[in-house]
Amino acid sequence: MGAVKTKRMPRAVREQQMLDAAVQTFGQRGYMAASMDEIAELAGVSKPLVYLYLNSKDDLFTACIRREATALTEAVRGGVDPSLPADRQLWEGLGAFFTHTARNPDGWSVLHLQARTHGERFAAEVAAMREELVAFVTQLILAGAREAHHDPDLPEREVAGLAEALVGAAESLAAWANATPGVTARQAAATLMNFAWAGLGDLMAGSPWTPPEEPETQAG
Amino acid sequence: MGAVKTKRMPRAVREQQMLDAAVQTFGQRGYMAASMDEIAELAGVSKPLVYLYLNSKDDLFTACIRREATALTEAVRGGVDPSLPADRQLWEGLGAFFTHTARNPDGWSVLHLQARTHGERFAAEVAAMREELVAFVTQLILAGAREAHHDPDLPEREVAGLAEALVGAAESLAAWANATPGVTARQAAATLMNFAWAGLGDLMAGSPWTPPEEPETQAG
Amino acid sequence: MGAVKTKRMPRAVREQQMLDAAVQTFGQRGYMAASMDEIAELAGVSKPLVYLYLNSKDDLFTACIRREATALTEAVRGGVDPSLPADRQLWEGLGAFFTHTARNPDGWSVLHLQARTHGERFAAEVAAMREELVAFVTQLILAGAREAHHDPDLPEREVAGLAEALVGAAESLAAWANATPGVTARQAAATLMNFAWAGLGDLMAGSPWTPPEEPETQAG
Amino acid sequence: MGAVKTKRMPRAVREQQMLDAAVQTFGQRGYMAASMDEIAELAGVSKPLVYLYLNSKDDLFTACIRREATALTEAVRGGVDPSLPADRQLWEGLGAFFTHTARNPDGWSVLHLQARTHGERFAAEVAAMREELVAFVTQLILAGAREAHHDPDLPEREVAGLAEALVGAAESLAAWANATPGVTARQAAATLMNFAWAGLGDLMAGSPWTPPEEPETQAG
DNA sequence: TATGAATGAGCATTCATTCAT
DNA sequence: CATGAATGAATGCTCATTCAT
C-alpha cells in the first residue's frame, strides 16, 4: 500500500507525494477523520517528515486546497477559447469543469465538501477560487449580453446572482454526474447548457439551446 | 450561554432542547469537531442525559438530520399552492425554500454540508429528502411542459438532470443569499426563477420571466 | 424477560427477586461487568428500589455471597448423616456438594470465582464459609483416624493442609463436572472419593475405595 | 512511584516493563478494576505508548496471560527429570509448581483468578495451559500404573478425573500456601503428595508416602 | 411502596505533535 | 535527509448513585 518506499528523494518530489496522499485521504475520509498517521503511511514516509515539510495538519490541508484549486481553475481556463462567442465559451468551460472533476474526485471532494465544512480559514481559501470562476462566468454573461447588442438592463447584483446560480448548478451536477452511471462529462455539460442558456420556459416550448457538433475534435 | 438551567422537565421537552443544541453545534462546528460535552452544556444538561435519551453521537446526528429534513420539506410543500400553474408553483416553492434556509442557517448547514461529508449513512439520510425535492421539481417541469401543450421531447434523464441542476442552483444560492448582506429570500427566488425559467439567452435578449406582483400580500 | 412486573409486593419477596436477579447477573457477567441497571431490569423493578432495599452494589453483592454461602453449607450439612463412619460421611458430603453446585451454577460462580476476585472484603466473606467446610472435613479426617484406632501421627497443620487439598480438589472437580457433558454429580463424587481415600498409590496397585451401593435410596 | 523514569529505551525492553506493570496491576486489582492509567504510570510511561505497543486493554491482558502461562509451564517441565519413577516426577513437578506460584503471586492471580472470570476468550487462553498440565499429570498416572505392573483397570475418563482433581488440589494449595505464613513450597508439595499418592485411607492407617531426602541437592 | 429525571466521576482510546538521534 | 520513541490533551461513552415526586 502507498507509494513504494524509495529513500532519499529531493524535497519537491517528496512534497508532491505527500500532497497526493493527503488529497486522497482528506477527500475520502474527511478532514477530521483523516489522521496524519494514515497520510504519512500512504505517502510512504515517516510522520516527522510530513511535519518537517508541511508543518501541521492545518497547513497540509491548506496546501491541498491550493493545489487542487489551482489545478481546477487552470483546467477550466485552459479549456476555453476566448475568441469564441459567449455561449460557446460557456459550453467549453463547463465541459472542462466536468471532465476535470470527474477525473479528480478526491480533489473535488476536498474543494467542494471538505474545505467548506471545517472552519472559515479553509472556506475562505476555496471561496477565492470560486470567486474567480464566478467572475469568469459573470464576464461571459456580460459579453453575451453585449453580443446580443440589446444592452439589456441587467443590474450588477442580478448578474452576480445569475453567475452564482450557474456555478452552483454546475457544482451540483458534477456530483450528480459522478454518482449517476452512464452520465458523461459531455452530457452533464449539455444538460446544464440547456438549462442555463435556453431556460425551462424555452425548453418546454421546444426551443432548446443547440450544442455545436463535436467542438473539441473539429477542424474549423 | 446555554439554556437556563431549568430542572426536571418531561423527556419530550428535554429531547427537543438537546436537538436544538445539537443542530446549532453540529451546524457551526461540524460533525466531528462538535463534542458531546459542548452539546450537553449548550442544552443545559449533563452528558449522561444526552446519552440516555439520544443514545450516541451518531444517533443524535441522525435525529438532527431527520428533524431538519422534515422541517425543510414541510416548509417547501406548505408554501406551494398546487392549483397554480407550474411557474407560479416553482416561484412559491423557491421562496419558501430560501425563507426557511435563511431562518435556519444551522439546520441548513447540517443538511447541506455536514450530513454529506461524514459517512454514507448520513449522506443517504439527506439524499432521501433531496430526492423528494428533486421529484417535486421534476413533476413541475413535466406539468409545465404539458401546460405549454407542446409535448416537448424531454427524455426521462434529461428532465432528471434539469431538476438536479435547479435544486443544486437553489442550494448554492441559499448559501450565497445568507452570506451576501442585503439579499432577501424573495430576491434570491426571483434571480433563480429568472435564470431557470427564462434562461440566460432570453435574459440577454431582454425577455425575463416576470414575477407576479406581490403574490402573497396582493389585494385582488 | 425478567420477572413479570407485579406491583406492590411485600419487601421480603421483592428482596428475594432482586437477589435472584443479582446472583444470576453477577454469576454470568462478573461483579464489575454486571450493571445495576441490568439487575434492576431483570428483577422487574426500578433502580432506586434496588438501592432502597439493598443499599449499594457492594452490599448487594455481599448479600448474594451470604445467601449462596448459607445455601451451600446447608446443602452439604443436610446431606450428611453424622452417625455413619467417616468415609461414608465424606462420600455423602461430596455428593451433596456436587449436586448443589451443579444445580446452582450462577451461585457457585459467585462464590468460587467472583467473590474471590474483587477485593478482600468479599474474599473474606467466602473464606468464612470455606473454613467451615474445611473444618468439617478436618473433623472427618480426625474421626477417621480415630476409627482406624491407629492414633496416627497427623500433626495439626498437616491435617489442615489435607482438608484444604480435598476441598480444593472438590471445587475444581465441580467446575470440571459442570463443563464435561455426561459427568454426573455422583460420578464426580466417586472419582474424588477414590482419589482422596485410596490415593493414587493404592489405585495403581488395584485397591480402590469402594463406594456403598446406592447409599441415598437404600433400604437398610 | 513505579519504575524510575528512564527515557528512550528500545521497544522490546519497554514492552517487558509494561507487561510487568500490567501483571502486577491485573493480579492485584483484577482485570476490570485495573485502569490503563495505573498500569502506564506503574510502567513509567505514558498511556499512548502502552496502546502503541500493546494495542488495547484486551490485548494487553492476553499478552500477560500468555507470558505467565508460558513461564509457569516451563517452570514445571524444567523442574522434572523424566528419567525418574512416576512418584518422584510428580513430587518434583509439584515442588516446581508451588515454588513458581509462590514467587509470582500476581502472575498466578492473573492465571488462576482473573483470566477465568472475564470472558471466554481469556478463559480459553488459560484452559490451554491447564490442559497441558493435566495431560502431563495424566501421563504420570498411567506411567505409574505401568510401573506398578498391575495393569490396573483405570478407564480413560477416570484417569482424566483423577488428574483434574490433582491439579485442582494443587491450585488450591498454592493459594493456601501463599496465604498461610510459614508454609513453604516444599511443605505444600509434601502434603499434596501424601494426599494424592498414599490417600487418606493409608495415611490414617499410618502408611504415608515418603519423600526422598533433599532431592534437589543430593548426590545419589 | 415505587419511580422518572438527572449527574459526578471515571475509563478506554485516539490524535496531532515533538524530541533525540 | 529521515525516523523510532514518546506524550499532553481530548473525546465518546458508561456507571453507581441520588433527588423530587
CSV table of N, CA and C in Angstrom, one decimal, chain D residues 104-193:
chain,number,residue,atom,x,y,z
D,104,ASN,N,5.7,-15.8,42.1
D,104,ASN,CA,4.9,-14.9,41.2
D,104,ASN,C,3.5,-14.9,41.6
D,105,PRO,N,3.2,-14.3,42.7
D,105,PRO,CA,1.8,-14.4,43.2
D,105,PRO,C,0.9,-13.6,42.2
D,106,ASP,N,1.3,-12.5,41.7
D,106,ASP,CA,0.5,-11.7,40.8
D,106,ASP,C,0.2,-12.4,39.5
D,107,GLY,N,1.3,-13.0,39.0
D,107,GLY,CA,1.1,-13.8,37.8
D,107,GLY,C,0.1,-15.0,38.0
D,108,TRP,N,0.3,-15.6,39.1
D,108,TRP,CA,-0.6,-16.7,39.5
D,108,TRP,C,-2.0,-16.2,39.6
D,109,SER,N,-2.2,-15.0,40.2
D,109,SER,CA,-3.5,-14.5,40.3
D,109,SER,C,-4.1,-14.2,39.0
D,110,VAL,N,-3.3,-13.7,38.1
D,110,VAL,CA,-3.8,-13.5,36.7
D,110,VAL,C,-4.3,-14.8,36.1
D,111,LEU,N,-3.5,-15.8,36.2
D,111,LEU,CA,-3.9,-17.1,35.6
D,111,LEU,C,-5.0,-17.7,36.3
D,112,HIS,N,-4.9,-17.8,37.6
D,112,HIS,CA,-5.9,-18.7,38.3
D,112,HIS,C,-7.2,-18.0,38.6
D,113,LEU,N,-7.1,-16.7,38.8
D,113,LEU,CA,-8.4,-16.0,39.2
D,113,LEU,C,-8.9,-15.1,38.1
D,114,GLN,N,-8.1,-14.1,37.6
D,114,GLN,CA,-8.6,-13.1,36.7
D,114,GLN,C,-8.9,-13.7,35.3
D,115,ALA,N,-8.0,-14.5,34.8
D,115,ALA,CA,-8.3,-14.9,33.4
D,115,ALA,C,-9.6,-15.8,33.3
D,116,ARG,N,-9.9,-16.4,34.4
D,116,ARG,CA,-11.1,-17.3,34.4
D,116,ARG,C,-12.4,-16.6,34.6
D,117,THR,N,-12.3,-15.3,35.0
D,117,THR,CA,-13.5,-14.6,35.3
D,117,THR,C,-13.9,-13.5,34.4
D,118,HIS,N,-13.2,-13.4,33.3
D,118,HIS,CA,-13.5,-12.2,32.5
D,118,HIS,C,-13.6,-12.5,31.0
D,119,GLY,N,-14.6,-13.4,30.7
D,119,GLY,CA,-14.8,-13.7,29.3
D,119,GLY,C,-14.2,-15.0,28.8
D,120,GLU,N,-14.9,-15.7,27.9
D,120,GLU,CA,-14.5,-16.9,27.3
D,120,GLU,C,-13.1,-16.8,26.7
D,121,ARG,N,-12.9,-15.7,26.0
D,121,ARG,CA,-11.6,-15.5,25.3
D,121,ARG,C,-10.4,-15.8,26.2
D,122,PHE,N,-10.4,-15.1,27.4
D,122,PHE,CA,-9.3,-15.2,28.3
D,122,PHE,C,-9.3,-16.6,28.9
D,123,ALA,N,-10.5,-17.1,29.3
D,123,ALA,CA,-10.6,-18.4,29.9
D,123,ALA,C,-10.0,-19.5,29.0
D,124,ALA,N,-10.3,-19.4,27.7
D,124,ALA,CA,-9.8,-20.4,26.8
D,124,ALA,C,-8.2,-20.3,26.8
D,125,GLU,N,-7.7,-19.1,26.9
D,125,GLU,CA,-6.2,-19.0,26.9
D,125,GLU,C,-5.6,-19.8,28.1
D,126,VAL,N,-6.1,-19.7,29.3
D,126,VAL,CA,-5.6,-20.4,30.4
D,126,VAL,C,-5.9,-21.9,30.3
D,127,ALA,N,-7.1,-22.2,29.8
D,127,ALA,CA,-7.6,-23.6,29.7
D,127,ALA,C,-6.5,-24.3,28.9
D,128,ALA,N,-6.0,-23.7,27.8
D,128,ALA,CA,-5.0,-24.4,27.0
D,128,ALA,C,-3.8,-24.8,27.9
D,129,MET,N,-3.3,-23.9,28.7
D,129,MET,CA,-2.2,-24.2,29.6
D,129,MET,C,-2.5,-25.3,30.6
D,130,ARG,N,-3.7,-25.1,31.1
D,130,ARG,CA,-4.2,-26.1,32.2
D,130,ARG,C,-4.2,-27.5,31.6
D,131,GLU,N,-4.7,-27.6,30.4
D,131,GLU,CA,-4.8,-28.9,29.7
D,131,GLU,C,-3.4,-29.5,29.6
D,132,GLU,N,-2.5,-28.7,29.3
D,132,GLU,CA,-1.1,-29.2,29.2
D,132,GLU,C,-0.7,-29.8,30.5
D,133,LEU,N,-1.0,-29.1,31.6
D,133,LEU,CA,-0.6,-29.7,32.9
D,133,LEU,C,-1.4,-30.9,33.2
D,134,VAL,N,-2.7,-30.9,32.9
D,134,VAL,CA,-3.5,-32.1,33.2
D,134,VAL,C,-3.0,-33.3,32.4
D,135,ALA,N,-2.6,-33.0,31.1
D,135,ALA,CA,-2.1,-34.1,30.3
D,135,ALA,C,-0.8,-34.6,30.8
D,136,PHE,N,0.0,-33.7,31.3
D,136,PHE,CA,1.3,-34.2,31.9
D,136,PHE,C,1.0,-35.1,33.1
D,137,VAL,N,0.1,-34.7,34.0
D,137,VAL,CA,-0.2,-35.5,35.1
D,137,VAL,C,-0.9,-36.8,34.7
D,138,THR,N,-1.7,-36.7,33.7
D,138,THR,CA,-2.3,-38.0,33.2
D,138,THR,C,-1.3,-39.0,32.8
D,139,GLN,N,-0.3,-38.5,32.1
D,139,GLN,CA,0.8,-39.4,31.6
D,139,GLN,C,1.5,-40.0,32.8
D,140,LEU,N,1.7,-39.2,33.9
D,140,LEU,CA,2.4,-39.7,35.1
D,140,LEU,C,1.6,-40.8,35.7
D,141,ILE,N,0.3,-40.6,35.8
D,141,ILE,CA,-0.6,-41.6,36.4
D,141,ILE,C,-0.5,-42.9,35.6
D,142,LEU,N,-0.6,-42.8,34.3
D,142,LEU,CA,-0.6,-44.0,33.5
D,142,LEU,C,0.8,-44.7,33.6
D,143,ALA,N,1.9,-43.9,33.6
D,143,ALA,CA,3.2,-44.4,33.8
D,143,ALA,C,3.3,-45.1,35.1
D,144,GLY,N,2.8,-44.5,36.1
D,144,GLY,CA,2.9,-45.1,37.5
D,144,GLY,C,2.2,-46.4,37.5
D,145,ALA,N,1.0,-46.5,36.9
D,145,ALA,CA,0.3,-47.7,36.9
D,145,ALA,C,1.1,-48.8,36.2
D,146,ARG,N,1.7,-48.4,35.1
D,146,ARG,CA,2.5,-49.4,34.4
D,146,ARG,C,3.7,-49.9,35.2
D,147,GLU,N,4.3,-49.0,35.9
D,147,GLU,CA,5.4,-49.3,36.8
D,147,GLU,C,5.0,-50.3,37.9
D,148,ALA,N,3.8,-50.1,38.4
D,148,ALA,CA,3.3,-51.0,39.4
D,148,ALA,C,2.9,-52.3,38.7
D,149,HIS,N,3.2,-52.4,37.5
D,149,HIS,CA,2.8,-53.6,36.6
D,149,HIS,C,1.6,-54.3,37.2
D,150,HIS,N,0.6,-53.6,37.3
D,150,HIS,CA,-0.6,-54.2,37.7
D,150,HIS,C,-1.7,-54.1,36.7
D,151,ASP,N,-1.3,-53.4,35.6
D,151,ASP,CA,-2.3,-53.1,34.5
D,151,ASP,C,-3.7,-52.8,35.1
D,152,PRO,N,-3.7,-51.9,35.9
D,152,PRO,CA,-4.9,-51.6,36.7
D,152,PRO,C,-6.0,-51.1,35.8
D,153,ASP,N,-7.2,-51.5,36.1
D,153,ASP,CA,-8.3,-51.2,35.2
D,153,ASP,C,-8.8,-49.7,35.4
D,154,LEU,N,-8.0,-48.8,34.9
D,154,LEU,CA,-8.3,-47.4,35.0
D,154,LEU,C,-8.9,-46.9,33.7
D,155,PRO,N,-10.2,-46.7,33.6
D,155,PRO,CA,-10.7,-46.2,32.4
D,155,PRO,C,-10.3,-44.8,32.1
D,156,GLU,N,-10.3,-44.5,30.8
D,156,GLU,CA,-9.9,-43.2,30.3
D,156,GLU,C,-10.5,-42.0,31.2
D,157,ARG,N,-11.8,-41.9,31.3
D,157,ARG,CA,-12.4,-40.8,32.0
D,157,ARG,C,-12.0,-40.7,33.4
D,158,GLU,N,-11.9,-41.9,34.0
D,158,GLU,CA,-11.5,-42.0,35.4
D,158,GLU,C,-10.1,-41.3,35.6
D,159,VAL,N,-9.2,-41.6,34.8
D,159,VAL,CA,-7.9,-41.0,34.9
D,159,VAL,C,-7.9,-39.5,34.7
D,160,ALA,N,-8.7,-39.1,33.7
D,160,ALA,CA,-8.9,-37.7,33.4
D,160,ALA,C,-9.4,-37.0,34.7
D,161,GLY,N,-10.4,-37.6,35.3
D,161,GLY,CA,-10.9,-37.0,36.6
D,161,GLY,C,-9.9,-37.0,37.7
D,162,LEU,N,-9.1,-38.0,37.8
D,162,LEU,CA,-8.0,-38.0,38.8
D,162,LEU,C,-7.0,-36.9,38.6
D,163,ALA,N,-6.6,-36.8,37.3
D,163,ALA,CA,-5.6,-35.7,37.0
D,163,ALA,C,-6.2,-34.3,37.3
D,164,GLU,N,-7.5,-34.2,36.9
D,164,GLU,CA,-8.2,-32.9,37.2
D,164,GLU,C,-8.2,-32.6,38.7
D,165,ALA,N,-8.5,-33.6,39.4
D,165,ALA,CA,-8.6,-33.4,40.9
D,165,ALA,C,-7.2,-33.1,41.5
D,166,LEU,N,-6.2,-33.7,41.0
D,166,LEU,CA,-4.9,-33.5,41.5
D,166,LEU,C,-4.5,-32.0,41.1
D,167,VAL,N,-4.7,-31.6,39.9
D,167,VAL,CA,-4.3,-30.3,39.5
D,167,VAL,C,-5.1,-29.3,40.3
D,168,GLY,N,-6.4,-29.6,40.4
D,168,GLY,CA,-7.3,-28.7,41.2
D,168,GLY,C,-6.8,-28.5,42.7
D,169,ALA,N,-6.4,-29.7,43.2
D,169,ALA,CA,-5.9,-29.6,44.6
D,169,ALA,C,-4.6,-28.8,44.7
D,170,ALA,N,-3.8,-29.0,43.7
D,170,ALA,CA,-2.5,-28.2,43.7
D,170,ALA,C,-2.8,-26.7,43.6
D,171,GLU,N,-3.7,-26.4,42.7
D,171,GLU,CA,-4.0,-24.9,42.5
D,171,GLU,C,-4.6,-24.4,43.8
D,172,SER,N,-5.4,-25.1,44.5
D,172,SER,CA,-6.0,-24.7,45.7
D,172,SER,C,-4.9,-24.5,46.8
D,173,LEU,N,-4.1,-25.5,46.9
D,173,LEU,CA,-3.0,-25.5,47.9
D,173,LEU,C,-2.0,-24.3,47.6
D,174,ALA,N,-1.8,-24.0,46.4
D,174,ALA,CA,-0.9,-22.9,46.1
D,174,ALA,C,-1.4,-21.6,46.8
D,175,ALA,N,-2.7,-21.3,46.7
D,175,ALA,CA,-3.3,-20.2,47.3
D,175,ALA,C,-3.1,-20.3,48.8
D,176,TRP,N,-3.4,-21.5,49.3
D,176,TRP,CA,-3.3,-21.7,50.8
D,176,TRP,C,-1.9,-21.5,51.3
D,177,ALA,N,-0.9,-22.1,50.6
D,177,ALA,CA,0.5,-21.9,51.0
D,177,ALA,C,0.9,-20.4,51.0
D,178,ASN,N,0.4,-19.7,49.9
D,178,ASN,CA,0.8,-18.3,49.9
D,178,ASN,C,0.1,-17.5,51.0
D,179,ALA,N,-1.0,-17.9,51.4
D,179,ALA,CA,-1.8,-17.2,52.4
D,179,ALA,C,-1.4,-17.6,53.8
D,180,THR,N,-0.9,-18.8,54.0
D,180,THR,CA,-0.6,-19.3,55.4
D,180,THR,C,0.9,-19.1,55.7
D,181,PRO,N,1.2,-18.2,56.6
D,181,PRO,CA,2.6,-17.9,56.9
D,181,PRO,C,3.3,-19.1,57.4
D,182,GLY,N,4.5,-19.4,57.0
D,182,GLY,CA,5.3,-20.5,57.5
D,182,GLY,C,5.1,-21.8,56.7
D,183,VAL,N,4.3,-21.7,55.7
D,183,VAL,CA,4.2,-22.9,54.9
D,183,VAL,C,5.0,-22.7,53.6
D,184,THR,N,6.0,-23.6,53.5
D,184,THR,CA,6.9,-23.4,52.3
D,184,THR,C,6.3,-24.3,51.1
D,185,ALA,N,7.0,-24.0,50.0
D,185,ALA,CA,6.6,-24.7,48.8
D,185,ALA,C,6.8,-26.2,49.0
D,186,ARG,N,7.9,-26.5,49.6
D,186,ARG,CA,8.3,-27.9,49.9
D,186,ARG,C,7.2,-28.6,50.7
D,187,GLN,N,6.8,-27.9,51.8
D,187,GLN,CA,5.8,-28.5,52.7
D,187,GLN,C,4.5,-28.7,51.9
D,188,ALA,N,4.1,-27.7,51.1
D,188,ALA,CA,2.9,-27.8,50.4
D,188,ALA,C,3.0,-29.0,49.5
D,189,ALA,N,4.1,-29.2,48.8
D,189,ALA,CA,4.3,-30.3,47.9
D,189,ALA,C,4.2,-31.6,48.7
D,190,ALA,N,4.8,-31.7,49.9
D,190,ALA,CA,4.8,-32.9,50.6
D,190,ALA,C,3.3,-33.3,51.1
D,191,THR,N,2.6,-32.3,51.5
D,191,THR,CA,1.2,-32.5,51.9
D,191,THR,C,0.4,-33.1,50.8
D,192,LEU,N,0.6,-32.4,49.6
D,192,LEU,CA,-0.3,-32.9,48.5
D,192,LEU,C,0.2,-34.2,48.0
D,193,MET,N,1.5,-34.5,48.1
D,193,MET,CA,2.0,-35.8,47.6
D,193,MET,C,1.4,-36.9,48.5
